[in-house]
Amino acid sequence: MNRAEQGSQSALASAALIPWKEEPLHVAFLGRLGGVSKGPYKSLNFATHCGDDPQAVAANWELLRNLLPASVDVAMLRQVHSAHVHRIEAGAVIPAPNGNRALRPEGDGMVTARRGLALGILTADCVPILLYDPHQGTIGALHAGWRGTLANIGGEGVRALTGLGAQARQIKAALGPAIGKCCFEIDVELADRFAARIPHALAHLECGRTGKAHLDLRGLLRDQLLEAGLLADAILNVGPCTKCASDRYFSRRAARGGPTGLQLSFIAMPT
C-alpha cells in the first residue's frame, strides 16, 4: 500500500462512527470521507451503479478490505425500498458489488448467525439500521427509506432476527446517519398516508410550507423497534442529519437531483 492509500485508509477509519465499541464486532457507519472517488462522488463512494468511475469504486472497496480481516466476507443486496429481509444461512454468500448487480437478490434487509460475514447497507439519506443480539450471536442490517418505513421494515427486521433465535428484549439497534426531520420535507399527501397507516405517525410529522410536511424517519423507526419488543435504552441514534452534514455524508437531497455516491454501513461477528 502506497502513502496515498495509507492516508485514505486512515481518513476512512477516523471518520467512521462505531456503535457498541465494547462488543466483539466489526461494525461501522462510514461517511463520504477517506476514499479516492472524484467530483460529486468525492470521496468514499461504494456504489457501482451511480455513474462513478468503476476503478475508483473498486479502490474504495479495497480500502475497506484492508480494514477488515481477510476471513470476513461482505454481503450486499440489490436494495429496492421494500421491507423484505433475507435470512443468510451458513455457507451462503451474497457477493459484494462487483459491477454485476444481477448476482445479488432484491431486498432491503439481512440477518444472519454466521460468523465472518459482514452485512452491508448503502445509503444517502435513508436510515441504515444495524441490529445485534449479543447473547445469541445474531446480527442484522436494514435499509430504511420512507417506503420501507411505511411497510414496517423495522418490525420485519426484528422478526427475522428472532427467527434465528434472538430475543427481542436482548436486541440492540443502532440507527445511523440519515436525513433528519429538519430536512426531510414531503408532500402532505404522503404525510396523510403515514398518518392513516401508522397510528403514532402524527408524533413524527410537523407542518411545513404550504402543501408540505416534515417527517422524522428515525423517530418512526425507533417506534417500530419498540413495538417489536426492543427496550428503549437499547436503541441508539448515531450521527447527524446527512443533508445538514453533506460535507461528511452523501445526501440525495443535498445533491438536488444531481449525481451523488452512497456510503456503507456494516456489521459482522468475528470468526
PDB file of N, CA, C and O in Angstrom, residues 43-110:
ATOM      1  N   SER A  43     -15.698  11.233  -1.392  1.00  0.00           N
ATOM      2  CA  SER A  43     -14.585  10.514  -1.974  1.00  0.00           C
ATOM      3  C   SER A  43     -14.715   8.994  -1.720  1.00  0.00           C
ATOM      4  O   SER A  43     -14.082   8.213  -2.389  1.00  0.00           O
ATOM      5  N   LEU A  44     -15.567   8.603  -0.751  1.00  0.00           N
ATOM      6  CA  LEU A  44     -15.666   7.195  -0.384  1.00  0.00           C
ATOM      7  C   LEU A  44     -16.996   6.615  -0.861  1.00  0.00           C
ATOM      8  O   LEU A  44     -17.828   6.170  -0.066  1.00  0.00           O
ATOM      9  N   ASN A  45     -17.200   6.609  -2.163  1.00  0.00           N
ATOM     10  CA  ASN A  45     -18.420   6.057  -2.742  1.00  0.00           C
ATOM     11  C   ASN A  45     -18.266   4.546  -2.936  1.00  0.00           C
ATOM     12  O   ASN A  45     -17.304   4.092  -3.545  1.00  0.00           O
ATOM     13  N   PHE A  46     -19.254   3.770  -2.444  1.00  0.00           N
ATOM     14  CA  PHE A  46     -19.217   2.316  -2.567  1.00  0.00           C
ATOM     15  C   PHE A  46     -20.186   1.773  -3.615  1.00  0.00           C
ATOM     16  O   PHE A  46     -20.276   0.566  -3.795  1.00  0.00           O
ATOM     17  N   ALA A  47     -20.926   2.646  -4.300  1.00  0.00           N
ATOM     18  CA  ALA A  47     -21.946   2.183  -5.241  1.00  0.00           C
ATOM     19  C   ALA A  47     -21.395   2.101  -6.654  1.00  0.00           C
ATOM     20  O   ALA A  47     -20.731   3.022  -7.136  1.00  0.00           O
ATOM     21  N   THR A  48     -21.709   1.012  -7.327  1.00  0.00           N
ATOM     22  CA  THR A  48     -21.242   0.792  -8.688  1.00  0.00           C
ATOM     23  C   THR A  48     -22.226   1.281  -9.738  1.00  0.00           C
ATOM     24  O   THR A  48     -21.913   1.270 -10.924  1.00  0.00           O
ATOM     25  N   HIS A  49     -23.416   1.715  -9.332  1.00  0.00           N
ATOM     26  CA  HIS A  49     -24.495   1.977 -10.281  1.00  0.00           C
ATOM     27  C   HIS A  49     -24.901   3.443 -10.355  1.00  0.00           C
ATOM     28  O   HIS A  49     -25.958   3.762 -10.902  1.00  0.00           O
ATOM     29  N   CYS A  50     -24.089   4.355  -9.815  1.00  0.00           N
ATOM     30  CA  CYS A  50     -24.496   5.760  -9.765  1.00  0.00           C
ATOM     31  C   CYS A  50     -23.688   6.645 -10.697  1.00  0.00           C
ATOM     32  O   CYS A  50     -23.827   7.871 -10.633  1.00  0.00           O
ATOM     33  N   GLY A  51     -22.850   6.073 -11.557  1.00  0.00           N
ATOM     34  CA  GLY A  51     -22.113   6.854 -12.533  1.00  0.00           C
ATOM     35  C   GLY A  51     -20.663   7.124 -12.184  1.00  0.00           C
ATOM     36  O   GLY A  51     -19.936   7.747 -12.974  1.00  0.00           O
ATOM     37  N   ASP A  52     -20.208   6.668 -11.045  1.00  0.00           N
ATOM     38  CA  ASP A  52     -18.820   6.863 -10.631  1.00  0.00           C
ATOM     39  C   ASP A  52     -17.892   5.987 -11.473  1.00  0.00           C
ATOM     40  O   ASP A  52     -18.306   4.977 -12.052  1.00  0.00           O
ATOM     41  N   ASP A  53     -16.625   6.363 -11.509  1.00  0.00           N
ATOM     42  CA  ASP A  53     -15.593   5.580 -12.182  1.00  0.00           C
ATOM     43  C   ASP A  53     -15.487   4.217 -11.507  1.00  0.00           C
ATOM     44  O   ASP A  53     -15.196   4.145 -10.313  1.00  0.00           O
ATOM     45  N   PRO A  54     -15.730   3.114 -12.237  1.00  0.00           N
ATOM     46  CA  PRO A  54     -15.676   1.778 -11.618  1.00  0.00           C
ATOM     47  C   PRO A  54     -14.346   1.484 -10.939  1.00  0.00           C
ATOM     48  O   PRO A  54     -14.310   0.788  -9.915  1.00  0.00           O
ATOM     49  N   GLN A  55     -13.253   2.015 -11.495  1.00  0.00           N
ATOM     50  CA  GLN A  55     -11.947   1.769 -10.870  1.00  0.00           C
ATOM     51  C   GLN A  55     -11.844   2.478  -9.516  1.00  0.00           C
ATOM     52  O   GLN A  55     -11.241   1.938  -8.586  1.00  0.00           O
ATOM     53  N   ALA A  56     -12.443   3.645  -9.406  1.00  0.00           N
ATOM     54  CA  ALA A  56     -12.433   4.347  -8.128  1.00  0.00           C
ATOM     55  C   ALA A  56     -13.273   3.602  -7.104  1.00  0.00           C
ATOM     56  O   ALA A  56     -12.881   3.465  -5.935  1.00  0.00           O
ATOM     57  N   VAL A  57     -14.443   3.100  -7.524  1.00  0.00           N
ATOM     58  CA  VAL A  57     -15.287   2.334  -6.612  1.00  0.00           C
ATOM     59  C   VAL A  57     -14.552   1.085  -6.136  1.00  0.00           C
ATOM     60  O   VAL A  57     -14.571   0.748  -4.940  1.00  0.00           O
ATOM     61  N   ALA A  58     -13.905   0.398  -7.066  1.00  0.00           N
ATOM     62  CA  ALA A  58     -13.147  -0.805  -6.703  1.00  0.00           C
ATOM     63  C   ALA A  58     -12.033  -0.461  -5.714  1.00  0.00           C
ATOM     64  O   ALA A  58     -11.770  -1.218  -4.767  1.00  0.00           O
ATOM     65  N   ALA A  59     -11.388   0.686  -5.907  1.00  0.00           N
ATOM     66  CA  ALA A  59     -10.333   1.098  -4.983  1.00  0.00           C
ATOM     67  C   ALA A  59     -10.902   1.410  -3.603  1.00  0.00           C
ATOM     68  O   ALA A  59     -10.271   1.113  -2.577  1.00  0.00           O
ATOM     69  N   ASN A  60     -12.095   1.994  -3.558  1.00  0.00           N
ATOM     70  CA  ASN A  60     -12.729   2.256  -2.260  1.00  0.00           C
ATOM     71  C   ASN A  60     -13.047   0.955  -1.534  1.00  0.00           C
ATOM     72  O   ASN A  60     -12.869   0.846  -0.316  1.00  0.00           O
ATOM     73  N   TRP A  61     -13.541  -0.042  -2.288  1.00  0.00           N
ATOM     74  CA  TRP A  61     -13.799  -1.344  -1.678  1.00  0.00           C
ATOM     75  C   TRP A  61     -12.514  -1.989  -1.183  1.00  0.00           C
ATOM     76  O   TRP A  61     -12.500  -2.655  -0.139  1.00  0.00           O
ATOM     77  N   GLU A  62     -11.424  -1.772  -1.907  1.00  0.00           N
ATOM     78  CA  GLU A  62     -10.150  -2.344  -1.475  1.00  0.00           C
ATOM     79  C   GLU A  62      -9.687  -1.699  -0.173  1.00  0.00           C
ATOM     80  O   GLU A  62      -9.120  -2.375   0.699  1.00  0.00           O
ATOM     81  N   LEU A  63      -9.937  -0.405  -0.018  1.00  0.00           N
ATOM     82  CA  LEU A  63      -9.606   0.258   1.244  1.00  0.00           C
ATOM     83  C   LEU A  63     -10.373  -0.373   2.404  1.00  0.00           C
ATOM     84  O   LEU A  63      -9.829  -0.576   3.488  1.00  0.00           O
ATOM     85  N   LEU A  64     -11.644  -0.685   2.166  1.00  0.00           N
ATOM     86  CA  LEU A  64     -12.430  -1.357   3.201  1.00  0.00           C
ATOM     87  C   LEU A  64     -11.870  -2.737   3.484  1.00  0.00           C
ATOM     88  O   LEU A  64     -11.750  -3.146   4.651  1.00  0.00           O
ATOM     89  N   ARG A  65     -11.517  -3.466   2.426  1.00  0.00           N
ATOM     90  CA  ARG A  65     -10.980  -4.818   2.608  1.00  0.00           C
ATOM     91  C   ARG A  65      -9.729  -4.781   3.480  1.00  0.00           C
ATOM     92  O   ARG A  65      -9.493  -5.705   4.271  1.00  0.00           O
ATOM     93  N   ASN A  66      -8.945  -3.718   3.364  1.00  0.00           N
ATOM     94  CA  ASN A  66      -7.725  -3.610   4.166  1.00  0.00           C
ATOM     95  C   ASN A  66      -8.018  -3.309   5.627  1.00  0.00           C
ATOM     96  O   ASN A  66      -7.150  -3.482   6.485  1.00  0.00           O
ATOM     97  N   LEU A  67      -9.231  -2.850   5.922  1.00  0.00           N
ATOM     98  CA  LEU A  67      -9.615  -2.590   7.307  1.00  0.00           C
ATOM     99  C   LEU A  67     -10.222  -3.817   7.980  1.00  0.00           C
ATOM    100  O   LEU A  67     -10.239  -3.917   9.198  1.00  0.00           O
ATOM    101  N   LEU A  68     -10.761  -4.742   7.173  1.00  0.00           N
ATOM    102  CA  LEU A  68     -11.418  -5.934   7.706  1.00  0.00           C
ATOM    103  C   LEU A  68     -10.471  -7.128   7.630  1.00  0.00           C
ATOM    104  O   LEU A  68      -9.630  -7.201   6.737  1.00  0.00           O
ATOM    105  N   PRO A  69     -10.598  -8.084   8.541  1.00  0.00           N
ATOM    106  CA  PRO A  69      -9.803  -9.307   8.425  1.00  0.00           C
ATOM    107  C   PRO A  69     -10.069 -10.005   7.099  1.00  0.00           C
ATOM    108  O   PRO A  69     -11.184  -9.945   6.558  1.00  0.00           O
ATOM    109  N   ALA A  70      -9.072 -10.670   6.564  1.00  0.00           N
ATOM    110  CA  ALA A  70      -9.207 -11.355   5.275  1.00  0.00           C
ATOM    111  C   ALA A  70     -10.293 -12.423   5.314  1.00  0.00           C
ATOM    112  O   ALA A  70     -10.858 -12.778   4.277  1.00  0.00           O
ATOM    113  N   SER A  71     -10.595 -12.933   6.500  1.00  0.00           N
ATOM    114  CA  SER A  71     -11.585 -14.005   6.631  1.00  0.00           C
ATOM    115  C   SER A  71     -13.027 -13.501   6.565  1.00  0.00           C
ATOM    116  O   SER A  71     -13.961 -14.297   6.517  1.00  0.00           O
ATOM    117  N   VAL A  72     -13.219 -12.180   6.566  1.00  0.00           N
ATOM    118  CA  VAL A  72     -14.571 -11.620   6.593  1.00  0.00           C
ATOM    119  C   VAL A  72     -15.061 -11.356   5.172  1.00  0.00           C
ATOM    120  O   VAL A  72     -14.448 -10.580   4.426  1.00  0.00           O
ATOM    121  N   ASP A  73     -16.143 -12.009   4.771  1.00  0.00           N
ATOM    122  CA  ASP A  73     -16.813 -11.724   3.506  1.00  0.00           C
ATOM    123  C   ASP A  73     -17.810 -10.582   3.717  1.00  0.00           C
ATOM    124  O   ASP A  73     -18.271 -10.349   4.826  1.00  0.00           O
ATOM    125  N   VAL A  74     -18.159  -9.894   2.622  1.00  0.00           N
ATOM    126  CA  VAL A  74     -19.138  -8.807   2.685  1.00  0.00           C
ATOM    127  C   VAL A  74     -20.351  -9.188   1.851  1.00  0.00           C
ATOM    128  O   VAL A  74     -20.237  -9.513   0.675  1.00  0.00           O
ATOM    129  N   ALA A  75     -21.528  -9.172   2.475  1.00  0.00           N
ATOM    130  CA  ALA A  75     -22.774  -9.496   1.791  1.00  0.00           C
ATOM    131  C   ALA A  75     -23.541  -8.207   1.502  1.00  0.00           C
ATOM    132  O   ALA A  75     -23.635  -7.322   2.352  1.00  0.00           O
ATOM    133  N   MET A  76     -24.075  -8.124   0.292  1.00  0.00           N
ATOM    134  CA  MET A  76     -24.843  -6.959  -0.122  1.00  0.00           C
ATOM    135  C   MET A  76     -26.124  -7.410  -0.812  1.00  0.00           C
ATOM    136  O   MET A  76     -26.247  -8.563  -1.236  1.00  0.00           O
ATOM    137  N   LEU A  77     -27.060  -6.477  -0.924  1.00  0.00           N
ATOM    138  CA  LEU A  77     -28.319  -6.718  -1.619  1.00  0.00           C
ATOM    139  C   LEU A  77     -28.492  -5.706  -2.745  1.00  0.00           C
ATOM    140  O   LEU A  77     -27.841  -4.658  -2.763  1.00  0.00           O
ATOM    141  N   ARG A  78     -29.394  -6.010  -3.650  1.00  0.00           N
ATOM    142  CA  ARG A  78     -29.882  -5.012  -4.591  1.00  0.00           C
ATOM    143  C   ARG A  78     -31.066  -4.328  -3.914  1.00  0.00           C
ATOM    144  O   ARG A  78     -32.174  -4.858  -3.878  1.00  0.00           O
ATOM    145  N   GLN A  79     -30.819  -3.173  -3.330  1.00  0.00           N
ATOM    146  CA  GLN A  79     -31.815  -2.503  -2.499  1.00  0.00           C
ATOM    147  C   GLN A  79     -32.922  -1.893  -3.372  1.00  0.00           C
ATOM    148  O   GLN A  79     -32.648  -1.233  -4.370  1.00  0.00           O
ATOM    149  N   VAL A  80     -34.178  -2.122  -2.957  1.00  0.00           N
ATOM    150  CA  VAL A  80     -35.319  -1.718  -3.791  1.00  0.00           C
ATOM    151  C   VAL A  80     -36.393  -0.986  -2.990  1.00  0.00           C
ATOM    152  O   VAL A  80     -37.516  -0.849  -3.440  1.00  0.00           O
ATOM    153  N   HIS A  81     -36.083  -0.520  -1.785  1.00  0.00           N
ATOM    154  CA  HIS A  81     -37.036   0.222  -0.944  1.00  0.00           C
ATOM    155  C   HIS A  81     -38.242  -0.639  -0.561  1.00  0.00           C
ATOM    156  O   HIS A  81     -39.394  -0.194  -0.624  1.00  0.00           O
ATOM    157  N   SER A  82     -37.959  -1.853  -0.149  1.00  0.00           N
ATOM    158  CA  SER A  82     -39.003  -2.782   0.288  1.00  0.00           C
ATOM    159  C   SER A  82     -38.867  -3.006   1.792  1.00  0.00           C
ATOM    160  O   SER A  82     -38.053  -2.372   2.459  1.00  0.00           O
ATOM    161  N   ALA A  83     -39.655  -3.954   2.308  1.00  0.00           N
ATOM    162  CA  ALA A  83     -39.498  -4.404   3.691  1.00  0.00           C
ATOM    163  C   ALA A  83     -39.087  -5.866   3.715  1.00  0.00           C
ATOM    164  O   ALA A  83     -39.295  -6.549   4.716  1.00  0.00           O
ATOM    165  N   HIS A  84     -38.495  -6.339   2.614  1.00  0.00           N
ATOM    166  CA  HIS A  84     -38.110  -7.751   2.527  1.00  0.00           C
ATOM    167  C   HIS A  84     -36.747  -7.962   3.176  1.00  0.00           C
ATOM    168  O   HIS A  84     -35.768  -7.292   2.818  1.00  0.00           O
ATOM    169  N   VAL A  85     -36.688  -8.900   4.114  1.00  0.00           N
ATOM    170  CA  VAL A  85     -35.462  -9.182   4.861  1.00  0.00           C
ATOM    171  C   VAL A  85     -35.033 -10.613   4.567  1.00  0.00           C
ATOM    172  O   VAL A  85     -35.794 -11.551   4.765  1.00  0.00           O
ATOM    173  N   HIS A  86     -33.799 -10.768   4.091  1.00  0.00           N
ATOM    174  CA  HIS A  86     -33.256 -12.086   3.760  1.00  0.00           C
ATOM    175  C   HIS A  86     -32.582 -12.714   4.973  1.00  0.00           C
ATOM    176  O   HIS A  86     -31.858 -12.035   5.709  1.00  0.00           O
ATOM    177  N   ARG A  87     -32.791 -13.982   5.132  1.00  0.00           N
ATOM    178  CA  ARG A  87     -32.085 -14.758   6.145  1.00  0.00           C
ATOM    179  C   ARG A  87     -30.909 -15.443   5.462  1.00  0.00           C
ATOM    180  O   ARG A  87     -31.093 -16.268   4.564  1.00  0.00           O
ATOM    181  N   ILE A  88     -29.689 -15.093   5.883  1.00  0.00           N
ATOM    182  CA  ILE A  88     -28.478 -15.611   5.255  1.00  0.00           C
ATOM    183  C   ILE A  88     -27.985 -16.806   6.062  1.00  0.00           C
ATOM    184  O   ILE A  88     -27.526 -16.660   7.194  1.00  0.00           O
ATOM    185  N   GLU A  89     -28.102 -17.979   5.478  1.00  0.00           N
ATOM    186  CA  GLU A  89     -27.725 -19.202   6.171  1.00  0.00           C
ATOM    187  C   GLU A  89     -26.213 -19.435   6.086  1.00  0.00           C
ATOM    188  O   GLU A  89     -25.517 -18.840   5.264  1.00  0.00           O
ATOM    189  N   ALA A  90     -25.732 -20.323   6.929  1.00  0.00           N
ATOM    190  CA  ALA A  90     -24.316 -20.709   6.872  1.00  0.00           C
ATOM    191  C   ALA A  90     -24.010 -21.271   5.493  1.00  0.00           C
ATOM    192  O   ALA A  90     -24.767 -22.061   4.942  1.00  0.00           O
ATOM    193  N   GLY A  91     -22.902 -20.821   4.942  1.00  0.00           N
ATOM    194  CA  GLY A  91     -22.493 -21.306   3.634  1.00  0.00           C
ATOM    195  C   GLY A  91     -22.983 -20.451   2.487  1.00  0.00           C
ATOM    196  O   GLY A  91     -22.488 -20.576   1.370  1.00  0.00           O
ATOM    197  N   ALA A  92     -23.957 -19.579   2.733  1.00  0.00           N
ATOM    198  CA  ALA A  92     -24.473 -18.717   1.672  1.00  0.00           C
ATOM    199  C   ALA A  92     -23.708 -17.406   1.665  1.00  0.00           C
ATOM    200  O   ALA A  92     -23.523 -16.783   2.697  1.00  0.00           O
ATOM    201  N   VAL A  93     -23.237 -16.999   0.512  1.00  0.00           N
ATOM    202  CA  VAL A  93     -22.515 -15.743   0.374  1.00  0.00           C
ATOM    203  C   VAL A  93     -23.170 -14.917  -0.722  1.00  0.00           C
ATOM    204  O   VAL A  93     -23.372 -15.396  -1.830  1.00  0.00           O
ATOM    205  N   ILE A  94     -23.540 -13.693  -0.397  1.00  0.00           N
ATOM    206  CA  ILE A  94     -24.042 -12.758  -1.390  1.00  0.00           C
ATOM    207  C   ILE A  94     -22.866 -11.878  -1.801  1.00  0.00           C
ATOM    208  O   ILE A  94     -22.273 -11.205  -0.961  1.00  0.00           O
ATOM    209  N   PRO A  95     -22.479 -11.890  -3.079  1.00  0.00           N
ATOM    210  CA  PRO A  95     -21.284 -11.127  -3.474  1.00  0.00           C
ATOM    211  C   PRO A  95     -21.420  -9.646  -3.195  1.00  0.00           C
ATOM    212  O   PRO A  95     -22.495  -9.061  -3.352  1.00  0.00           O
ATOM    213  N   ALA A  96     -20.335  -9.040  -2.800  1.00  0.00           N
ATOM    214  CA  ALA A  96     -20.280  -7.591  -2.679  1.00  0.00           C
ATOM    215  C   ALA A  96     -20.309  -6.986  -4.081  1.00  0.00           C
ATOM    216  O   ALA A  96     -20.125  -7.692  -5.070  1.00  0.00           O
ATOM    217  N   PRO A  97     -20.573  -5.670  -4.192  1.00  0.00           N
ATOM    218  CA  PRO A  97     -20.655  -5.058  -5.514  1.00  0.00           C
ATOM    219  C   PRO A  97     -19.405  -5.319  -6.343  1.00  0.00           C
ATOM    220  O   PRO A  97     -18.286  -5.102  -5.901  1.00  0.00           O
ATOM    221  N   ASN A  98     -19.620  -5.810  -7.558  1.00  0.00           N
ATOM    222  CA  ASN A  98     -18.504  -6.075  -8.464  1.00  0.00           C
ATOM    223  C   ASN A  98     -18.877  -5.732  -9.895  1.00  0.00           C
ATOM    224  O   ASN A  98     -18.283  -6.229 -10.835  1.00  0.00           O
ATOM    225  N   GLY A  99     -19.898  -4.882 -10.031  1.00  0.00           N
ATOM    226  CA  GLY A  99     -20.330  -4.482 -11.356  1.00  0.00           C
ATOM    227  C   GLY A  99     -21.484  -5.305 -11.880  1.00  0.00           C
ATOM    228  O   GLY A  99     -22.140  -4.929 -12.832  1.00  0.00           O
ATOM    229  N   ASN A 100     -21.779  -6.455 -11.264  1.00  0.00           N
ATOM    230  CA  ASN A 100     -22.869  -7.311 -11.730  1.00  0.00           C
ATOM    231  C   ASN A 100     -23.958  -7.349 -10.676  1.00  0.00           C
ATOM    232  O   ASN A 100     -23.960  -8.177  -9.783  1.00  0.00           O
ATOM    233  N   ARG A 101     -24.889  -6.414 -10.769  1.00  0.00           N
ATOM    234  CA  ARG A 101     -25.966  -6.327  -9.775  1.00  0.00           C
ATOM    235  C   ARG A 101     -26.908  -7.514  -9.857  1.00  0.00           C
ATOM    236  O   ARG A 101     -27.593  -7.834  -8.896  1.00  0.00           O
ATOM    237  N   ALA A 102     -26.935  -8.193 -10.997  1.00  0.00           N
ATOM    238  CA  ALA A 102     -27.852  -9.322 -11.150  1.00  0.00           C
ATOM    239  C   ALA A 102     -27.490 -10.476 -10.221  1.00  0.00           C
ATOM    240  O   ALA A 102     -28.310 -11.348  -9.950  1.00  0.00           O
ATOM    241  N   LEU A 103     -26.251 -10.496  -9.740  1.00  0.00           N
ATOM    242  CA  LEU A 103     -25.829 -11.575  -8.852  1.00  0.00           C
ATOM    243  C   LEU A 103     -26.458 -11.454  -7.467  1.00  0.00           C
ATOM    244  O   LEU A 103     -26.484 -12.419  -6.719  1.00  0.00           O
ATOM    245  N   ARG A 104     -26.968 -10.256  -7.150  1.00  0.00           N
ATOM    246  CA  ARG A 104     -27.462 -10.025  -5.803  1.00  0.00           C
ATOM    247  C   ARG A 104     -28.983 -10.026  -5.767  1.00  0.00           C
ATOM    248  O   ARG A 104     -29.631  -9.449  -6.635  1.00  0.00           O
ATOM    249  N   PRO A 105     -29.573 -10.656  -4.771  1.00  0.00           N
ATOM    250  CA  PRO A 105     -31.044 -10.673  -4.687  1.00  0.00           C
ATOM    251  C   PRO A 105     -31.594  -9.320  -4.268  1.00  0.00           C
ATOM    252  O   PRO A 105     -30.899  -8.506  -3.661  1.00  0.00           O
ATOM    253  N   GLU A 106     -32.857  -9.089  -4.597  1.00  0.00           N
ATOM    254  CA  GLU A 106     -33.519  -7.849  -4.197  1.00  0.00           C
ATOM    255  C   GLU A 106     -33.980  -7.938  -2.751  1.00  0.00           C
ATOM    256  O   GLU A 106     -34.419  -8.983  -2.284  1.00  0.00           O
ATOM    257  N   GLY A 107     -33.907  -6.830  -2.076  1.00  0.00           N
ATOM    258  CA  GLY A 107     -34.367  -6.757  -0.696  1.00  0.00           C
ATOM    259  C   GLY A 107     -33.718  -5.589   0.005  1.00  0.00           C
ATOM    260  O   GLY A 107     -32.863  -4.903  -0.556  1.00  0.00           O
ATOM    261  N   ASP A 108     -34.110  -5.367   1.250  1.00  0.00           N
ATOM    262  CA  ASP A 108     -33.586  -4.228   1.990  1.00  0.00           C
ATOM    263  C   ASP A 108     -33.194  -4.581   3.420  1.00  0.00           C
ATOM    264  O   ASP A 108     -33.086  -3.694   4.269  1.00  0.00           O
ATOM    265  N   GLY A 109     -32.978  -5.856   3.665  1.00  0.00           N
ATOM    266  CA  GLY A 109     -32.515  -6.273   4.972  1.00  0.00           C
ATOM    267  C   GLY A 109     -31.924  -7.667   4.925  1.00  0.00           C
ATOM    268  O   GLY A 109     -32.285  -8.482   4.068  1.00  0.00           O
ATOM    269  N   MET A 110     -31.001  -7.917   5.843  1.00  0.00           N
ATOM    270  CA  MET A 110     -30.385  -9.230   6.000  1.00  0.00           C
ATOM    271  C   MET A 110     -30.204  -9.525   7.473  1.00  0.00           C
ATOM    272  O   MET A 110     -29.941  -8.611   8.266  1.00  0.00           O
TER     273      MET A 110
END
